[in-house]
């Protein structure tokens, strides 16, 4: 039923596909943490130093938009906090450490861990990860409460992420506190964490259903007392991109500190919401591997990488070890017992497989025609599928050339018509297509076949199939191992 | 490895979850095609007639935005065209018909089919679907070429979707035609299709990498000769929401006809791009079930429904038979041999499962705190997971009440601490949690236990486990069938 394990291949049946040669090598250079955010109004740093021509891409940020942080952001990777809230997640210490190390090697700037107040083991795991000596800064995520803050600062973390619900919904149905109380507690917790010399972020929860004036008021207050970041959280996962843009842009004018976004994905807009938040001046985005978290989770790491790479490939390549992405996704998928979704950006099943005839033709001429992501930058390969009824003769021609056969365009078109006819009954494997092309070619060579001679082609194909069966029958009596055995 | 089949349950292990009673019934009323688009500048029709208070939702379209079509759109369902370009797709006639009927029953306004010029079977299938007498209009999708157009109009379709590449990439590497030639051919094909009395749409391909002036010029030309819709296609899947908004809004001022968007999902932004396109005045969105299509596909039907439902639940409920969504997704997933992604909006694995303690508490008080989608509107159920270390005492309290046990808050907090302790070692099943709560309760009743007596609780739990084992041993000699057998 499900042909793709999380494992080694992103293809159901590579035998149905033509692999395209990628000659311009792979990128492996990883430079981490080039663009330092300072705790203040964000300065633009363009990491890439490519010629202007190559960077002139219709998807790139508008040059005139000075708030835009598409090429100046940091990732707060929350697989070990938000991800632990995924229904299937149960991370033991060993798994947590291997995920933390992999994300650190990938190059994320921050790792966020479950509150040490959640359970005894959570506290011990937090301490263990702090002691690993990773390049990524370690954060833990706590309720806005002095009890939790006191436990958090003792674990050795580089920073504490504080959260409290400010929406009327959460104030009524969750904690029951009013804004004056929330503000007072926030100040107390922030000053306490700061007194320990570590970073502190203050986030509201369900920010988009909070009163805008309440929201701006508390953010301004905590900014004045020196919080490092304020966080906006779309806790219910229903914000839309222009709404996020407007809110972040408004907030950018109110606070001087960094701005973090935590975006749930209930309506499938969490990647786009992160993107527009960065356009509006946000500085930090929360992600988890494959997006795992409460319900359908949050902005997935891979999806965020995909859209930011599309906007500025050089910058993203300079910050992160992109070929590691698939391995990290497989690691987490295995830990929480899910499949990598078939339509996952970059690493999905067929993300680089081209099928329709007109697509295949253009891709073979120039991959940029239908691809904005270069598979080789992610350690992956491009495929063109040709054994189906939507195939086109240009894709077939490319295969004919790969097989070293000599056929005219008219002959290739004729052979393509036969492939389409057969594929109308069932999809043809690459072996089927190759056999047909070889039979067609030898028919032309021997003079037994010419363009348009359908019956002659059918006869040759039948003869070939019978021959193949005969040789299979006779081979049955021979040892099946291709390795010679000692006498 | 993968606990969720495409099948009957959206839960890995329902025994670990508390099902929440949904008492306000299910919605099944389906009214299709209420909001008719006329071929002209779009008028706003608000399908919903709910009290204003209920519609005042921070995610709803801004009232003042007169271009906004979030509550006035149509779906062009392209599973049987774009979806057939998915690497795994091979739809036989029977499968195509069952998908077409299911989508029609769901209520989509249009079905788009593979070009009858693609293969002989494609033509026959197109004719067969036209003869089904569905409510949905049937379209077929062809290259901008008279040969294809002549075949298409003979199939019985209600309309023809014409497409041609206008980007410099496609003009150079695909068809090699210039804009004058493209315009001339477009006019010829459009006038021919119109002469047959059926709908015609003209779309560019790779629209976002086309020259804006070329684009607006050709759209204006075809609008003047009476095309029904113009289409914008993000063929490479890398547009971002604000860019789409700007382009659609510009186009809205240039043409009077309807505007359709076809959005690939390579960077995971296709749902959001569709949403902002509607905000900017687009009228039709292309979807496929689960988003299947070339590479990672296009805007998924379910995801689009999720974000539009979040914006205006009553309007979306009035147009579509929402409880059918899961069945349609399962039908297509099975046909193309993929799993429904675990993080799929609405129907994903755990889309309505709540885990973290603070979430569970609020959800139990009022589901709207953490849910913008009502599971009952989609024929689904909400779950709160409690047997894990992030659990909270409010969620446990709800379970205590469901079990009909009487415990004080202090006792419930004490029992919760024990659940967290056990769950630090391994996730507890619902049975485990229930047993613990029953043992705790009987200990309190008998006076053998009081709050904070950890050793007494451990002793009682040990005794319970041994008793359970004994009864399992002794039951082994009894017949295992619960049905009495005849003597």
PDB file of C-alpha atoms in Angstrom, chain A residues 217-386:
ATOM      1  CA  UNK A 217       1.131  47.502  25.721  1.00  0.00           C
ATOM      2  CA  UNK A 218       2.676  44.435  27.343  1.00  0.00           C
ATOM      3  CA  UNK A 219       5.281  44.060  24.574  1.00  0.00           C
ATOM      4  CA  UNK A 220       6.300  47.692  25.009  1.00  0.00           C
ATOM      5  CA  UNK A 221       6.560  47.220  28.772  1.00  0.00           C
ATOM      6  CA  UNK A 222       8.793  44.142  28.576  1.00  0.00           C
ATOM      7  CA  UNK A 223      10.887  45.729  25.810  1.00  0.00           C
ATOM      8  CA  UNK A 224      11.605  48.683  28.086  1.00  0.00           C
ATOM      9  CA  UNK A 225      12.899  46.439  30.867  1.00  0.00           C
ATOM     10  CA  UNK A 226      15.299  44.788  28.406  1.00  0.00           C
ATOM     11  CA  UNK A 227      13.704  41.537  27.249  1.00  0.00           C
ATOM     12  CA  UNK A 228      15.764  40.016  24.389  1.00  0.00           C
ATOM     13  CA  UNK A 229      12.832  38.976  22.234  1.00  0.00           C
ATOM     14  CA  UNK A 230       9.099  39.230  22.191  1.00  0.00           C
ATOM     15  CA  UNK A 231       7.102  36.373  20.722  1.00  0.00           C
ATOM     16  CA  UNK A 232       3.873  36.287  18.742  1.00  0.00           C
ATOM     17  CA  UNK A 233       2.135  32.916  18.865  1.00  0.00           C
ATOM     18  CA  UNK A 234      -0.599  31.756  16.513  1.00  0.00           C
ATOM     19  CA  UNK A 235      -1.558  29.069  18.970  1.00  0.00           C
ATOM     20  CA  UNK A 236      -4.719  27.939  17.182  1.00  0.00           C
ATOM     21  CA  UNK A 237      -3.047  27.966  13.750  1.00  0.00           C
ATOM     22  CA  UNK A 238      -5.413  30.081  11.775  1.00  0.00           C
ATOM     23  CA  UNK A 239      -3.705  33.335  11.064  1.00  0.00           C
ATOM     24  CA  UNK A 240      -3.292  34.314   7.448  1.00  0.00           C
ATOM     25  CA  UNK A 241      -0.231  35.858   5.797  1.00  0.00           C
ATOM     26  CA  UNK A 242      -1.408  39.442   5.389  1.00  0.00           C
ATOM     27  CA  UNK A 243      -2.740  39.513   8.933  1.00  0.00           C
ATOM     28  CA  UNK A 244       0.644  38.318  10.221  1.00  0.00           C
ATOM     29  CA  UNK A 245       2.403  40.898   8.071  1.00  0.00           C
ATOM     30  CA  UNK A 246       0.301  43.712   9.487  1.00  0.00           C
ATOM     31  CA  UNK A 247       0.728  42.639  13.111  1.00  0.00           C
ATOM     32  CA  UNK A 248       4.493  42.137  12.871  1.00  0.00           C
ATOM     33  CA  UNK A 249       4.950  45.402  11.019  1.00  0.00           C
ATOM     34  CA  UNK A 250       2.963  47.245  13.693  1.00  0.00           C
ATOM     35  CA  UNK A 251       4.944  45.580  16.463  1.00  0.00           C
ATOM     36  CA  UNK A 252       8.227  46.382  14.688  1.00  0.00           C
ATOM     37  CA  UNK A 253       7.403  50.057  15.251  1.00  0.00           C
ATOM     38  CA  UNK A 254       6.669  49.539  18.950  1.00  0.00           C
ATOM     39  CA  UNK A 255       9.604  47.487  20.264  1.00  0.00           C
ATOM     40  CA  UNK A 256      13.359  47.637  19.690  1.00  0.00           C
ATOM     41  CA  UNK A 257      14.016  44.001  20.649  1.00  0.00           C
ATOM     42  CA  UNK A 258      13.947  40.950  18.360  1.00  0.00           C
ATOM     43  CA  UNK A 259      10.617  39.462  17.269  1.00  0.00           C
ATOM     44  CA  UNK A 260       9.924  35.717  17.249  1.00  0.00           C
ATOM     45  CA  UNK A 261       7.003  33.940  15.596  1.00  0.00           C
ATOM     46  CA  UNK A 262       5.490  30.624  16.678  1.00  0.00           C
ATOM     47  CA  UNK A 263       2.950  29.529  14.084  1.00  0.00           C
ATOM     48  CA  UNK A 264       0.644  26.528  14.185  1.00  0.00           C
ATOM     49  CA  UNK A 265      -0.297  24.861  10.936  1.00  0.00           C
ATOM     50  CA  UNK A 266      -3.975  23.924  11.306  1.00  0.00           C
ATOM     51  CA  UNK A 267      -4.933  25.449   7.974  1.00  0.00           C
ATOM     52  CA  UNK A 268      -1.642  24.709   6.223  1.00  0.00           C
ATOM     53  CA  UNK A 269      -0.421  28.320   6.199  1.00  0.00           C
ATOM     54  CA  UNK A 270       2.381  28.146   8.803  1.00  0.00           C
ATOM     55  CA  UNK A 271       5.233  28.260   6.278  1.00  0.00           C
ATOM     56  CA  UNK A 272       3.745  31.226   4.433  1.00  0.00           C
ATOM     57  CA  UNK A 273       2.955  33.002   7.694  1.00  0.00           C
ATOM     58  CA  UNK A 274       6.594  32.638   8.747  1.00  0.00           C
ATOM     59  CA  UNK A 275       7.692  33.998   5.392  1.00  0.00           C
ATOM     60  CA  UNK A 276       5.513  37.109   5.576  1.00  0.00           C
ATOM     61  CA  UNK A 277       6.506  37.633   9.218  1.00  0.00           C
ATOM     62  CA  UNK A 278      10.150  37.852   8.112  1.00  0.00           C
ATOM     63  CA  UNK A 279       9.135  40.232   5.328  1.00  0.00           C
ATOM     64  CA  UNK A 280       7.534  42.448   7.976  1.00  0.00           C
ATOM     65  CA  UNK A 281      10.623  42.513  10.171  1.00  0.00           C
ATOM     66  CA  UNK A 282      10.424  39.440  12.406  1.00  0.00           C
ATOM     67  CA  UNK A 283      13.868  38.057  13.293  1.00  0.00           C
ATOM     68  CA  UNK A 284      13.319  34.541  14.682  1.00  0.00           C
ATOM     69  CA  UNK A 285      11.060  31.697  13.498  1.00  0.00           C
ATOM     70  CA  UNK A 286      10.122  28.622  15.544  1.00  0.00           C
ATOM     71  CA  UNK A 287      10.231  25.347  13.639  1.00  0.00           C
ATOM     72  CA  UNK A 288      10.093  21.643  14.300  1.00  0.00           C
ATOM     73  CA  UNK A 289      11.311  18.810  12.103  1.00  0.00           C
ATOM     74  CA  UNK A 290       8.422  17.811   9.811  1.00  0.00           C
ATOM     75  CA  UNK A 291       6.382  20.361  11.752  1.00  0.00           C
ATOM     76  CA  UNK A 292       5.520  17.941  14.571  1.00  0.00           C
ATOM     77  CA  UNK A 293       3.676  19.444  17.543  1.00  0.00           C
ATOM     78  CA  UNK A 294       0.211  19.817  19.055  1.00  0.00           C
ATOM     79  CA  UNK A 295      -2.490  18.741  16.567  1.00  0.00           C
ATOM     80  CA  UNK A 296      -0.967  19.142  13.064  1.00  0.00           C
ATOM     81  CA  UNK A 297       1.996  21.030  14.482  1.00  0.00           C
ATOM     82  CA  UNK A 298       3.907  24.182  13.524  1.00  0.00           C
ATOM     83  CA  UNK A 299       6.087  25.603  10.715  1.00  0.00           C
ATOM     84  CA  UNK A 300       8.188  22.664   9.493  1.00  0.00           C
ATOM     85  CA  UNK A 301      11.964  23.174   9.323  1.00  0.00           C
ATOM     86  CA  UNK A 302      12.195  21.754   5.792  1.00  0.00           C
ATOM     87  CA  UNK A 303       9.335  23.865   4.432  1.00  0.00           C
ATOM     88  CA  UNK A 304      10.789  27.038   5.908  1.00  0.00           C
ATOM     89  CA  UNK A 305      14.168  26.196   4.397  1.00  0.00           C
ATOM     90  CA  UNK A 306      12.499  25.582   1.013  1.00  0.00           C
ATOM     91  CA  UNK A 307      10.807  28.974   0.786  1.00  0.00           C
ATOM     92  CA  UNK A 308      13.778  30.902   2.139  1.00  0.00           C
ATOM     93  CA  UNK A 309      16.170  29.045  -0.171  1.00  0.00           C
ATOM     94  CA  UNK A 310      13.892  29.935  -3.092  1.00  0.00           C
ATOM     95  CA  UNK A 311      14.159  33.602  -2.101  1.00  0.00           C
ATOM     96  CA  UNK A 312      17.928  33.629  -1.524  1.00  0.00           C
ATOM     97  CA  UNK A 313      19.732  30.324  -2.144  1.00  0.00           C
ATOM     98  CA  UNK A 314      23.216  31.598  -1.380  1.00  0.00           C
ATOM     99  CA  UNK A 315      22.264  32.968   2.031  1.00  0.00           C
ATOM    100  CA  UNK A 316      20.489  29.786   3.078  1.00  0.00           C
ATOM    101  CA  UNK A 317      23.321  27.590   1.779  1.00  0.00           C
ATOM    102  CA  UNK A 318      25.842  29.691   3.730  1.00  0.00           C
ATOM    103  CA  UNK A 319      23.967  29.155   7.025  1.00  0.00           C
ATOM    104  CA  UNK A 320      22.790  25.543   6.921  1.00  0.00           C
ATOM    105  CA  UNK A 321      24.115  22.143   5.943  1.00  0.00           C
ATOM    106  CA  UNK A 322      21.281  21.441   3.511  1.00  0.00           C
ATOM    107  CA  UNK A 323      22.213  17.883   2.463  1.00  0.00           C
ATOM    108  CA  UNK A 324      21.596  16.864   6.117  1.00  0.00           C
ATOM    109  CA  UNK A 325      17.921  17.776   5.916  1.00  0.00           C
ATOM    110  CA  UNK A 326      16.693  14.406   4.723  1.00  0.00           C
ATOM    111  CA  UNK A 327      18.658  12.507   7.338  1.00  0.00           C
ATOM    112  CA  UNK A 328      17.262  14.715  10.133  1.00  0.00           C
ATOM    113  CA  UNK A 329      13.719  14.269   8.868  1.00  0.00           C
ATOM    114  CA  UNK A 330      14.177  10.505   8.715  1.00  0.00           C
ATOM    115  CA  UNK A 331      15.598  10.478  12.246  1.00  0.00           C
ATOM    116  CA  UNK A 332      12.583  12.301  13.673  1.00  0.00           C
ATOM    117  CA  UNK A 333      10.059  10.439  11.509  1.00  0.00           C
ATOM    118  CA  UNK A 334      11.408   7.184  12.862  1.00  0.00           C
ATOM    119  CA  UNK A 335      11.386   8.432  16.464  1.00  0.00           C
ATOM    120  CA  UNK A 336       7.712   9.426  16.301  1.00  0.00           C
ATOM    121  CA  UNK A 337       6.655   6.613  13.950  1.00  0.00           C
ATOM    122  CA  UNK A 338       5.307   8.597  11.018  1.00  0.00           C
ATOM    123  CA  UNK A 339       6.129   8.634   7.320  1.00  0.00           C
ATOM    124  CA  UNK A 340       7.708  11.675   5.752  1.00  0.00           C
ATOM    125  CA  UNK A 341       4.644  13.107   3.932  1.00  0.00           C
ATOM    126  CA  UNK A 342       4.712  12.299   0.232  1.00  0.00           C
ATOM    127  CA  UNK A 343       4.236  15.991  -0.585  1.00  0.00           C
ATOM    128  CA  UNK A 344       6.888  17.274   1.802  1.00  0.00           C
ATOM    129  CA  UNK A 345       8.828  20.187   0.327  1.00  0.00           C
ATOM    130  CA  UNK A 346      12.320  19.115  -0.835  1.00  0.00           C
ATOM    131  CA  UNK A 347      12.374  15.587   0.600  1.00  0.00           C
ATOM    132  CA  UNK A 348       8.896  14.423  -0.433  1.00  0.00           C
ATOM    133  CA  UNK A 349       8.614  11.271  -2.405  1.00  0.00           C
ATOM    134  CA  UNK A 350       8.606  12.909  -5.859  1.00  0.00           C
ATOM    135  CA  UNK A 351       9.644  16.493  -5.131  1.00  0.00           C
ATOM    136  CA  UNK A 352      12.076  16.342  -8.039  1.00  0.00           C
ATOM    137  CA  UNK A 353      10.189  13.955 -10.316  1.00  0.00           C
ATOM    138  CA  UNK A 354       8.797  15.377 -13.552  1.00  0.00           C
ATOM    139  CA  UNK A 355       6.080  13.583 -15.434  1.00  0.00           C
ATOM    140  CA  UNK A 356       3.998  15.582 -17.946  1.00  0.00           C
ATOM    141  CA  UNK A 357       5.437  15.633 -21.450  1.00  0.00           C
ATOM    142  CA  UNK A 358       5.753  19.398 -21.749  1.00  0.00           C
ATOM    143  CA  UNK A 359       7.438  19.619 -18.332  1.00  0.00           C
ATOM    144  CA  UNK A 360       9.869  16.834 -19.151  1.00  0.00           C
ATOM    145  CA  UNK A 361      10.884  18.474 -22.414  1.00  0.00           C
ATOM    146  CA  UNK A 362      11.661  21.817 -20.801  1.00  0.00           C
ATOM    147  CA  UNK A 363      13.410  20.272 -17.806  1.00  0.00           C
ATOM    148  CA  UNK A 364      15.701  18.370 -20.122  1.00  0.00           C
ATOM    149  CA  UNK A 365      16.576  21.617 -21.901  1.00  0.00           C
ATOM    150  CA  UNK A 366      17.070  23.610 -18.698  1.00  0.00           C
ATOM    151  CA  UNK A 367      16.100  22.460 -15.203  1.00  0.00           C
ATOM    152  CA  UNK A 368      15.357  26.036 -14.091  1.00  0.00           C
ATOM    153  CA  UNK A 369      12.256  26.017 -16.284  1.00  0.00           C
ATOM    154  CA  UNK A 370      10.292  23.979 -13.766  1.00  0.00           C
ATOM    155  CA  UNK A 371      12.531  23.964 -10.699  1.00  0.00           C
ATOM    156  CA  UNK A 372      13.331  26.734  -8.282  1.00  0.00           C
ATOM    157  CA  UNK A 373      15.029  24.350  -5.834  1.00  0.00           C
ATOM    158  CA  UNK A 374      18.194  22.645  -7.058  1.00  0.00           C
ATOM    159  CA  UNK A 375      18.090  19.006  -5.938  1.00  0.00           C
ATOM    160  CA  UNK A 376      21.887  18.794  -5.855  1.00  0.00           C
ATOM    161  CA  UNK A 377      22.025  21.497  -3.156  1.00  0.00           C
ATOM    162  CA  UNK A 378      20.101  19.082  -0.924  1.00  0.00           C
ATOM    163  CA  UNK A 379      22.065  15.998  -1.917  1.00  0.00           C
ATOM    164  CA  UNK A 380      19.134  14.756  -3.999  1.00  0.00           C
ATOM    165  CA  UNK A 381      18.588  13.782  -7.634  1.00  0.00           C
ATOM    166  CA  UNK A 382      16.158  14.873 -10.336  1.00  0.00           C
ATOM    167  CA  UNK A 383      14.068  12.282 -12.202  1.00  0.00           C
ATOM    168  CA  UNK A 384      11.966  12.412 -15.328  1.00  0.00           C
ATOM    169  CA  UNK A 385       9.259   9.789 -15.496  1.00  0.00           C
ATOM    170  CA  UNK A 386       8.534   8.637 -19.045  1.00  0.00           C
TER     171      UNK A 386
END
